[in-house]
Amino acid sequence: QGLTLTQPVVPFLTVDATDVQFARPVVPYAFNPLYAELKETFFRLLEEKLGDEFELVDVSLAPWLSAASVIQQAGIFVGCRSANWVLAMGLGVQTVTFEPHPTRAASGPFGKVFGCPYGLEVVLDNNNVFIAVNQAVDCIRLRQMSASLVERS
């Protein structure tokens, strides 16, 4: 469409901090029901790889403001290009995207329509769920290490 926005475009959303406290670092996630079996496989493998190191929180079950608050607090979001992914983009947090839908995927014919060139997106390998999980774990751990360094300084 030829539209270009002046940087910085994101974040364009802000929310109040959540009162909910978590015992471990939080990784908010959400998936829409499209290609549910692949997404379920990805999530179960991710959950297994992360073990008890992180608390995975399904923000698709929360009201919008609560979901946005948890995503903002975590500074990262894992999921497909769902409505919660749009919240994460608007909040300017790192998104780790597993989108197996061939049309919605970043490399698909509508990848740019369903994407956000101004956000922070790591697009995972949609062709190999095992590679995608390893990529996601690396992104999550790197984000946590970066957050820990910021807290110490």
Coordinates of C-alpha atoms in Angstrom, one line a residue:
Q1 CA 0.0 0.0 0.0
G2 CA 3.1 2.2 0.2
L3 CA 2.4 3.7 3.6
T4 CA 5.4 4.5 5.8
L5 CA 5.0 5.7 9.4
T6 CA 7.6 7.9 11.1
Q7 CA 9.6 6.1 13.8
P8 CA 9.1 5.4 16.6
V9 CA 5.7 3.8 15.8
V10 CA 5.8 1.4 18.7
P11 CA 4.9 1.4 21.5
F12 CA 1.6 3.0 20.9
L13 CA -0.1 1.3 23.9
T14 CA 0.6 1.5 27.6
V15 CA -1.1 -0.1 30.5
D16 CA -0.8 0.1 34.3
A17 CA 1.4 -2.5 35.9
T18 CA -0.3 -5.7 37.1
D19 CA -0.8 -6.4 40.8
V20 CA -0.3 -10.1 40.1
Q21 CA 3.1 -11.3 41.3
F22 CA 4.7 -14.4 39.8
A23 CA 7.2 -16.7 41.5
R24 CA 9.3 -17.1 38.3
P25 CA 9.9 -15.1 35.2
V26 CA 6.8 -14.9 33.2
V27 CA 6.3 -15.9 29.5
P28 CA 2.9 -14.8 28.3
Y29 CA 1.6 -16.8 25.3
A30 CA -1.6 -17.1 23.2
F31 CA -2.6 -19.0 20.1
N32 CA -5.7 -18.7 18.0
P33 CA -7.5 -22.0 17.0
L34 CA -6.1 -22.2 13.5
Y35 CA -3.6 -25.1 13.0
A36 CA -4.3 -26.1 16.6
E37 CA -2.5 -29.4 16.5
L38 CA 0.8 -27.9 15.3
K39 CA 0.5 -25.1 17.9
E40 CA -0.3 -27.6 20.6
T41 CA 2.8 -29.7 19.7
F42 CA 5.0 -26.5 19.6
F43 CA 3.7 -25.4 23.0
R44 CA 4.0 -28.8 24.7
L45 CA 7.6 -29.1 23.5
L46 CA 8.3 -25.5 24.6
E47 CA 6.9 -26.2 28.0
E48 CA 9.0 -29.4 28.3
K49 CA 12.2 -27.5 27.3
L50 CA 11.7 -24.6 29.7
G51 CA 10.7 -26.9 32.6
D52 CA 10.2 -25.0 35.9
E53 CA 12.5 -22.1 34.8
F54 CA 9.7 -19.9 33.6
E55 CA 6.0 -19.5 34.3
L56 CA 4.0 -19.8 31.1
V57 CA 0.8 -17.7 31.3
D58 CA -2.0 -18.1 28.8
V59 CA -3.1 -14.5 28.3
S60 CA -5.9 -15.5 25.8
L61 CA -7.9 -16.4 28.9
A62 CA -7.5 -13.0 30.5
P63 CA -9.4 -9.7 29.9
W64 CA -7.7 -7.4 27.4
L65 CA -6.2 -5.0 30.0
S66 CA -5.0 -7.8 32.2
A67 CA -3.4 -9.6 29.3
A68 CA -1.7 -6.4 28.1
S69 CA -0.4 -5.7 31.6
V70 CA 1.1 -9.2 31.9
I71 CA 2.7 -8.9 28.4
Q72 CA 4.1 -5.5 29.2
Q73 CA 5.5 -6.6 32.5
A74 CA 7.1 -9.7 30.9
G75 CA 8.6 -7.8 28.0
I76 CA 8.1 -10.8 25.7
F77 CA 5.2 -12.7 24.1
V78 CA 5.1 -16.1 22.5
G79 CA 2.4 -17.1 20.1
C80 CA 0.9 -16.9 16.7
R81 CA -0.3 -13.7 15.0
S82 CA -3.4 -13.6 17.2
A83 CA -5.1 -10.7 18.7
N84 CA -2.8 -10.9 21.7
W85 CA 0.2 -10.7 19.3
V86 CA -1.2 -7.4 18.2
L87 CA -1.3 -6.2 21.8
A88 CA 2.3 -7.2 22.3
M89 CA 3.3 -5.3 19.1
G90 CA 1.4 -2.3 20.3
L91 CA 3.2 -2.5 23.7
G92 CA 6.5 -2.6 21.9
V93 CA 7.6 -5.9 23.5
Q94 CA 9.6 -8.7 21.9
T95 CA 7.4 -11.2 20.1
V96 CA 8.4 -14.8 19.4
T97 CA 6.1 -15.9 16.6
F98 CA 5.1 -19.5 15.7
E99 CA 2.6 -19.0 12.9
P100 CA 2.0 -22.2 10.9
H101 CA -0.9 -20.8 8.9
P102 CA 0.7 -20.5 5.4
T103 CA -1.2 -17.3 4.5
R104 CA -0.6 -15.5 7.9
A105 CA 3.0 -16.5 8.3
A106 CA 5.7 -13.8 7.7
S107 CA 6.7 -15.6 4.4
G108 CA 3.1 -16.1 3.3
P109 CA 1.2 -14.1 0.7
F110 CA -0.4 -12.0 3.4
G111 CA 2.6 -12.0 5.8
K112 CA 3.0 -8.3 5.5
V113 CA -0.8 -7.7 6.0
F114 CA -0.8 -9.8 9.2
G115 CA 2.6 -8.5 10.3
C116 CA 4.0 -5.3 11.8
P117 CA 7.3 -3.9 10.3
Y118 CA 7.7 -1.6 13.2
G119 CA 7.6 -4.1 16.0
L120 CA 10.2 -6.5 17.5
E121 CA 9.4 -9.9 16.0
V122 CA 11.4 -13.1 15.9
V123 CA 9.8 -15.3 13.3
L124 CA 10.3 -19.0 14.2
D125 CA 10.8 -21.8 11.7
N126 CA 7.3 -22.9 10.8
N127 CA 8.5 -25.9 8.8
N128 CA 10.2 -27.7 11.7
V129 CA 8.5 -27.6 15.1
F130 CA 11.7 -28.8 16.9
I131 CA 13.9 -26.1 15.4
A132 CA 11.1 -23.5 16.3
V133 CA 11.1 -24.6 19.9
N134 CA 14.9 -24.4 20.2
Q135 CA 14.7 -20.9 18.6
A136 CA 12.0 -19.8 21.0
V137 CA 13.9 -21.1 24.1
D138 CA 17.0 -19.2 23.0
C139 CA 14.9 -16.0 22.6
I140 CA 13.2 -16.4 26.0
R141 CA 16.4 -17.1 27.9
L142 CA 18.2 -14.2 26.1
R143 CA 15.4 -11.9 27.0
Q144 CA 15.6 -13.0 30.7
M145 CA 19.3 -12.5 30.8
S146 CA 19.0 -9.0 29.4
A147 CA 16.3 -8.2 31.9
S148 CA 18.4 -9.5 34.7
L149 CA 21.4 -7.3 33.6
V150 CA 19.1 -4.2 33.5
E151 CA 17.8 -4.9 37.0
R152 CA 21.3 -5.2 38.4
S153 CA 22.6 -1.9 36.9

